[in-house]
Coordinates of C-alpha atoms in Angstrom, one line a residue:
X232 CA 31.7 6.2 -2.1
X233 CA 28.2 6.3 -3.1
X234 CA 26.0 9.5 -2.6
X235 CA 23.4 9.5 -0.1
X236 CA 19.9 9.5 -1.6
X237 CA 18.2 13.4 -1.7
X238 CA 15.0 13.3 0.8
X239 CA 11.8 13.0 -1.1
X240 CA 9.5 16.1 -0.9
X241 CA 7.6 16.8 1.1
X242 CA 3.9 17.3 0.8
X243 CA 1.5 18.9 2.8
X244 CA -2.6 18.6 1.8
X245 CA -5.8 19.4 4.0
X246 CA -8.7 17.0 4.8
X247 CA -10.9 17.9 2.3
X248 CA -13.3 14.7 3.0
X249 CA -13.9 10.9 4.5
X250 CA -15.9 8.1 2.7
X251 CA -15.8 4.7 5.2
X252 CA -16.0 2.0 2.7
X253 CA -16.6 -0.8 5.1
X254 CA -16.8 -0.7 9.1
X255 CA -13.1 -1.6 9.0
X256 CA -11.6 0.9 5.8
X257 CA -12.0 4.7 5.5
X258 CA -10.8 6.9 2.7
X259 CA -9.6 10.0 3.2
X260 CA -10.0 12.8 0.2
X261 CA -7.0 15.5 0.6
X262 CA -6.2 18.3 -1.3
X263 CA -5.9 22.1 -1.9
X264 CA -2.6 24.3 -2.2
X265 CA -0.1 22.1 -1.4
X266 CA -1.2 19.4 -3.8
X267 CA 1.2 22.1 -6.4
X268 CA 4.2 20.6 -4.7
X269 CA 2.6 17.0 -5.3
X270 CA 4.7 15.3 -8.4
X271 CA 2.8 11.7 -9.5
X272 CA 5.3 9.0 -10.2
X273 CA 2.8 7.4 -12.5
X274 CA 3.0 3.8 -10.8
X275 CA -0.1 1.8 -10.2
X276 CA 1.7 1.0 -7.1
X277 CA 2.6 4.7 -5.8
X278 CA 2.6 5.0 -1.5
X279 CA 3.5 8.2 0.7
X280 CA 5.4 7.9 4.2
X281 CA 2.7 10.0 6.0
X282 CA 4.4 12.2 8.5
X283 CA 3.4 12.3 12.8
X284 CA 5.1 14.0 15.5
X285 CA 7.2 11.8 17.7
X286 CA 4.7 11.2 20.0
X287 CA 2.1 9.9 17.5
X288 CA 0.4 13.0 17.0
X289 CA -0.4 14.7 13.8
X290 CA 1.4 17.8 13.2
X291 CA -0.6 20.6 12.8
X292 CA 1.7 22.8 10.7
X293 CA 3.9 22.1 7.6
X294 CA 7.4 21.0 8.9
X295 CA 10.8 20.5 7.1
X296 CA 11.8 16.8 7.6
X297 CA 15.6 17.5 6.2
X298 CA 15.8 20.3 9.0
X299 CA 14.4 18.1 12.0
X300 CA 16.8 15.1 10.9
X301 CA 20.0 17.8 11.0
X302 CA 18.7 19.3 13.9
X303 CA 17.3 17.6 16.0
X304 CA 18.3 13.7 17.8
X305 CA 17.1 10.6 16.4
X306 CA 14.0 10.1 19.2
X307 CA 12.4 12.9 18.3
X308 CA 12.5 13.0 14.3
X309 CA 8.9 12.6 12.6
X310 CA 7.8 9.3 12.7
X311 CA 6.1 7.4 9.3
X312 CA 3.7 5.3 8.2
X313 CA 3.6 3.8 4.9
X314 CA 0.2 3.9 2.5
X315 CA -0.8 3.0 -1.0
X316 CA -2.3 6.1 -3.0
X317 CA -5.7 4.8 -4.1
X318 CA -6.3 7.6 -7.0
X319 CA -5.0 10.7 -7.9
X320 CA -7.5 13.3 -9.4
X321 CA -5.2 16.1 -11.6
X322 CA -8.1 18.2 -12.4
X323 CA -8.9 18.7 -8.8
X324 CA -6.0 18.3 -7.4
X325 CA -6.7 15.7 -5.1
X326 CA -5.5 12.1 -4.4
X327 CA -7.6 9.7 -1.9
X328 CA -5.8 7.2 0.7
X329 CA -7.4 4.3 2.2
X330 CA -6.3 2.9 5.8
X331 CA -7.7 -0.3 7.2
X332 CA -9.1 0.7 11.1
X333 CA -8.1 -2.1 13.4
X334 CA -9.7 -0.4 16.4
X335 CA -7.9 2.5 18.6
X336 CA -4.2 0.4 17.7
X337 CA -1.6 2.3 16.3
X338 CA -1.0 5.9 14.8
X339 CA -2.2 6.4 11.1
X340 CA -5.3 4.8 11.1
X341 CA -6.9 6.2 14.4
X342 CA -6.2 9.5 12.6
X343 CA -7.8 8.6 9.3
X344 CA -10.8 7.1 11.5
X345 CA -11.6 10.9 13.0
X346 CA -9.9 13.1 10.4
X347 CA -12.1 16.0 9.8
X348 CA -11.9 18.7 6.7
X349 CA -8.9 21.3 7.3
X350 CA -6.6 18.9 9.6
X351 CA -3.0 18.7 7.7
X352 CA -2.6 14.8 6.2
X353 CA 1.5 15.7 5.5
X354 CA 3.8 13.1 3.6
X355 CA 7.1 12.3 2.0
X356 CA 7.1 10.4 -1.7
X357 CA 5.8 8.9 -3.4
X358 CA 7.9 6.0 -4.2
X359 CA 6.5 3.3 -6.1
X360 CA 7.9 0.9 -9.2
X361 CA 5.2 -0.9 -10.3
X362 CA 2.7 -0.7 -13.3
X363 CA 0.8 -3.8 -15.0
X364 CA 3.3 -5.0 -17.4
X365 CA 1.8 -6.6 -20.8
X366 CA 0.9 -10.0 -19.9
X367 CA -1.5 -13.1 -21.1
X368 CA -2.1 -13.4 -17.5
X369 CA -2.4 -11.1 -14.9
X370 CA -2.6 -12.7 -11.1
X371 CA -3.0 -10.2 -8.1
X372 CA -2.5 -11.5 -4.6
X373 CA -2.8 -9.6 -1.1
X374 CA -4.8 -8.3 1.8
X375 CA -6.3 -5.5 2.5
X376 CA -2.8 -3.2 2.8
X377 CA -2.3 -4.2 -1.1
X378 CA -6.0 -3.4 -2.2
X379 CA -5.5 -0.1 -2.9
X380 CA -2.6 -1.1 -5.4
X381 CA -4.5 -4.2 -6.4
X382 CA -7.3 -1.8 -7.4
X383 CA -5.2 0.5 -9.3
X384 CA -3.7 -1.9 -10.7
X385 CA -6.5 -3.5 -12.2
X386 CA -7.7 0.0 -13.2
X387 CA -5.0 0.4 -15.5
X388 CA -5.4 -2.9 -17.2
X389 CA -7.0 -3.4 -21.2
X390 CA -10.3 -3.9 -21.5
X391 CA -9.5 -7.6 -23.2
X392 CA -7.3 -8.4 -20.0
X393 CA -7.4 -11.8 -18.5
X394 CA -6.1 -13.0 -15.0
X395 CA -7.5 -13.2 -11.3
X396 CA -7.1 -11.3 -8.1
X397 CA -6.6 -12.9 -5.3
X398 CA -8.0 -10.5 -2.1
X399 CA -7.9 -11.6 1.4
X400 CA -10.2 -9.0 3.9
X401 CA -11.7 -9.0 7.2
X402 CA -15.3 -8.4 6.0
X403 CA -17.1 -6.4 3.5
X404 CA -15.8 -7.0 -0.2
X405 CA -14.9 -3.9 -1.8
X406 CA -16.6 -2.6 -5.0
X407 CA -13.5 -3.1 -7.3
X408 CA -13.8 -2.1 -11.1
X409 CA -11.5 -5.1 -13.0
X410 CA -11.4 -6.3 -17.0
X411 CA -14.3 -8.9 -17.6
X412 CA -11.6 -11.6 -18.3
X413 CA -10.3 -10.7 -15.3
X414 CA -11.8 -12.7 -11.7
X415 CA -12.0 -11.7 -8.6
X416 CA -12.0 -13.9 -5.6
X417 CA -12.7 -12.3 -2.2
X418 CA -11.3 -14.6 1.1
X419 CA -13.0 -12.9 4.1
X420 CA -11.2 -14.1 7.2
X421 CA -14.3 -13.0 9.3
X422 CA -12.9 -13.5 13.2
X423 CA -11.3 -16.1 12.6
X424 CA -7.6 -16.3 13.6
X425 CA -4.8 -15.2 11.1
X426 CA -3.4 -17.5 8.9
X427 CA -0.4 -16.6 6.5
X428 CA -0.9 -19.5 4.8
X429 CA -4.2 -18.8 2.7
X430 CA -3.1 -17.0 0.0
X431 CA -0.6 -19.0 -0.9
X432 CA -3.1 -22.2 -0.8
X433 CA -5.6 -20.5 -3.3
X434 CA -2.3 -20.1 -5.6
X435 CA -1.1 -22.9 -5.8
X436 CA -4.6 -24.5 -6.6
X437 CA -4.7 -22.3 -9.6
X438 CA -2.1 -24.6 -11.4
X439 CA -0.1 -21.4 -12.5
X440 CA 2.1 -21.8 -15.7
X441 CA 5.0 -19.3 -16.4
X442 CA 4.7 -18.3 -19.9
X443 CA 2.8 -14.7 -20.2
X444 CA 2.2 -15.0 -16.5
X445 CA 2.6 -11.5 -14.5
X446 CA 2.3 -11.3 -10.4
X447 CA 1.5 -8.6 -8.6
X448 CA 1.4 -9.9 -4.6
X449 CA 1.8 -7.7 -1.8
X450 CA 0.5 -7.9 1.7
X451 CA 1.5 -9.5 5.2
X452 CA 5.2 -10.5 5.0
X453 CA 4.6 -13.9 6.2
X454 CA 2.2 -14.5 3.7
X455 CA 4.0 -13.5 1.3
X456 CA 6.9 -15.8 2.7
X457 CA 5.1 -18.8 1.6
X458 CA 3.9 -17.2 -1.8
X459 CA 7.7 -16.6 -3.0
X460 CA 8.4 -20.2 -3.4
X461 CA 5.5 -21.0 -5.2
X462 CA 6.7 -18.6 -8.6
X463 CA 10.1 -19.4 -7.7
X464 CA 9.0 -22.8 -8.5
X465 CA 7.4 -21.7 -12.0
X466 CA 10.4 -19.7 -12.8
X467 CA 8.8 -16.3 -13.3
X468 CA 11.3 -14.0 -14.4
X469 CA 11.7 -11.3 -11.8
X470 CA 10.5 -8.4 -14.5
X471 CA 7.4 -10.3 -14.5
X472 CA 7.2 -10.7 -10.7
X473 CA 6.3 -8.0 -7.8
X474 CA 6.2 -9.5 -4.6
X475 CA 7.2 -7.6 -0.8
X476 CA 5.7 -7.7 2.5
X477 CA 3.5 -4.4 3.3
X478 CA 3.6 -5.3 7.3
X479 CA 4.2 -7.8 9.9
X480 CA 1.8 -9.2 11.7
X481 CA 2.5 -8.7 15.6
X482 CA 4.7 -5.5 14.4
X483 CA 4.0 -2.2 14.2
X484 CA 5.5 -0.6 10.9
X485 CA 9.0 0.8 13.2
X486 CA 9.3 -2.6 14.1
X487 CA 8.6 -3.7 10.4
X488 CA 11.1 -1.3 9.3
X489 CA 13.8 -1.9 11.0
X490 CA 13.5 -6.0 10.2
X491 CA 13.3 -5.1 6.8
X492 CA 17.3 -5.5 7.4
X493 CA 17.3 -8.1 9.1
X494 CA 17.1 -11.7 7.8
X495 CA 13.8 -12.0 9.3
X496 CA 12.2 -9.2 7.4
X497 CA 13.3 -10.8 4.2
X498 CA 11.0 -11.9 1.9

């Protein structure tokens, strides 16, 4: 019988800042003492499962998650939310997190929205698998949940890199620092209605071929649904080939989660 998988550490860092890219994206700065129990993974790709109280709140002292889950029944274990690490800054011993604001909806991003210096941002990870592999071709693909990683990603590339990314946002294009070789395309839905099937349209224009092709494409699991195909199609090998839904739309991520399972949440 296998062994159940360790918990991840826990980490916990204070607010030390807020920068609000656009109207609809904030990036929170955290740091300090705890960032000594913070061990990077190294992946372009790295997220954290920030930790609330069962009732959506944030907790306002460090807490041992492996103690709640032993002690404590199911409904009132912490709950998580899943986000990229933007950057990770050794020598200060910081790392920033960005979360798209979608109004007063949900649990992490109304925190991020009013986080102030000294509030507790606490999280298990990372996890994480993905770095930029060497390719002739690089091709990112996502929304706004996989910019972050997209912009890591494309931070970590050679400076004779070609390829495109592929970004779908509400509004407000991003400041993103990419290879020269390397295009990016900004699809800003604006108000209008939300269509899985944009992304994979602006693919399959490109004309792809497989050889030295690598994918990166993360983002709304439909979307991504209709993306699959398209490289299964080319034959991409799957070491060349990162691809996974980041959230549903309609779902919120315990919802998400628990699909995941479920033939629906397949991608």
């Amino acid at each position: 019988m296998s062994q159940p998988r360790p918990p991840r550490p826990t980490t916990a860092l204070e607010v030390k800042g807020s920068e609000w890219l656009t109207p609809h994206m904030v990036r929170i700065i955290a740091g300090g003492d705890g960032f000594e129990d913070f061990v990077s993974n190294g992946f372009a790709d790295a997220y954290v499962k920030i930790l609330f109280a069962a009732d959506g709140t944030a907790f306002s002292e460090p807490i041992d998650v492996a103690a709640m889950r032993e002690t404590l029944p199911s409904d009132q274990w912490p709950k998580t939310r899943t986000y990229s690490i933007r950057s990770i800054d050794e020598d200060a011993r910081e790392l920033a997190i960005d979360f798209v604001i979608h109004g007063a909806e949900g649990i992490a991003a109304p925190w991020a929205a009013n986080a102030k210096p000294g509030d507790l941002l606490q999280f298990v990870g990372p996890g994480g698998a993905w770095s930029p592999p060497e390719a002739d071709y690089h091709l990112f693909v996502g929304d706004e949940s996989a910019l972050p990683a997209i912009a890591a990603g494309l931070e970590r590339l050679p400076a004779n890199a070609r390829g495109m990314a592929i970004v779908e946002v509400h509004e407000h294009p991003l400041d993103v620092t990419h290879p020269e070789g390397v295009e990016l395309h900004w699809v800003v839905r604006g108000s209008n209605d939300y269509d899985p099937g944009v992304l994979a349209s602006r693919v399959r224009a490109l004309k792809l071929r497989e050889e030295g092709l690598s994918v990166f494409a993360h983002g709304e699991r439909e979307s991504m649904k209709q993306l699959r195909p398209i490289f299964k199609e080319l034959g991409l090998p799957r070491e060349r080939l990162s691809i996974s839904g980041y959230w549903a739309y309609g779902r919120i991520e315990d919802a998400f989660q628990a699909e995941k399972r479920t033939a629906i949440g397949k991608v």
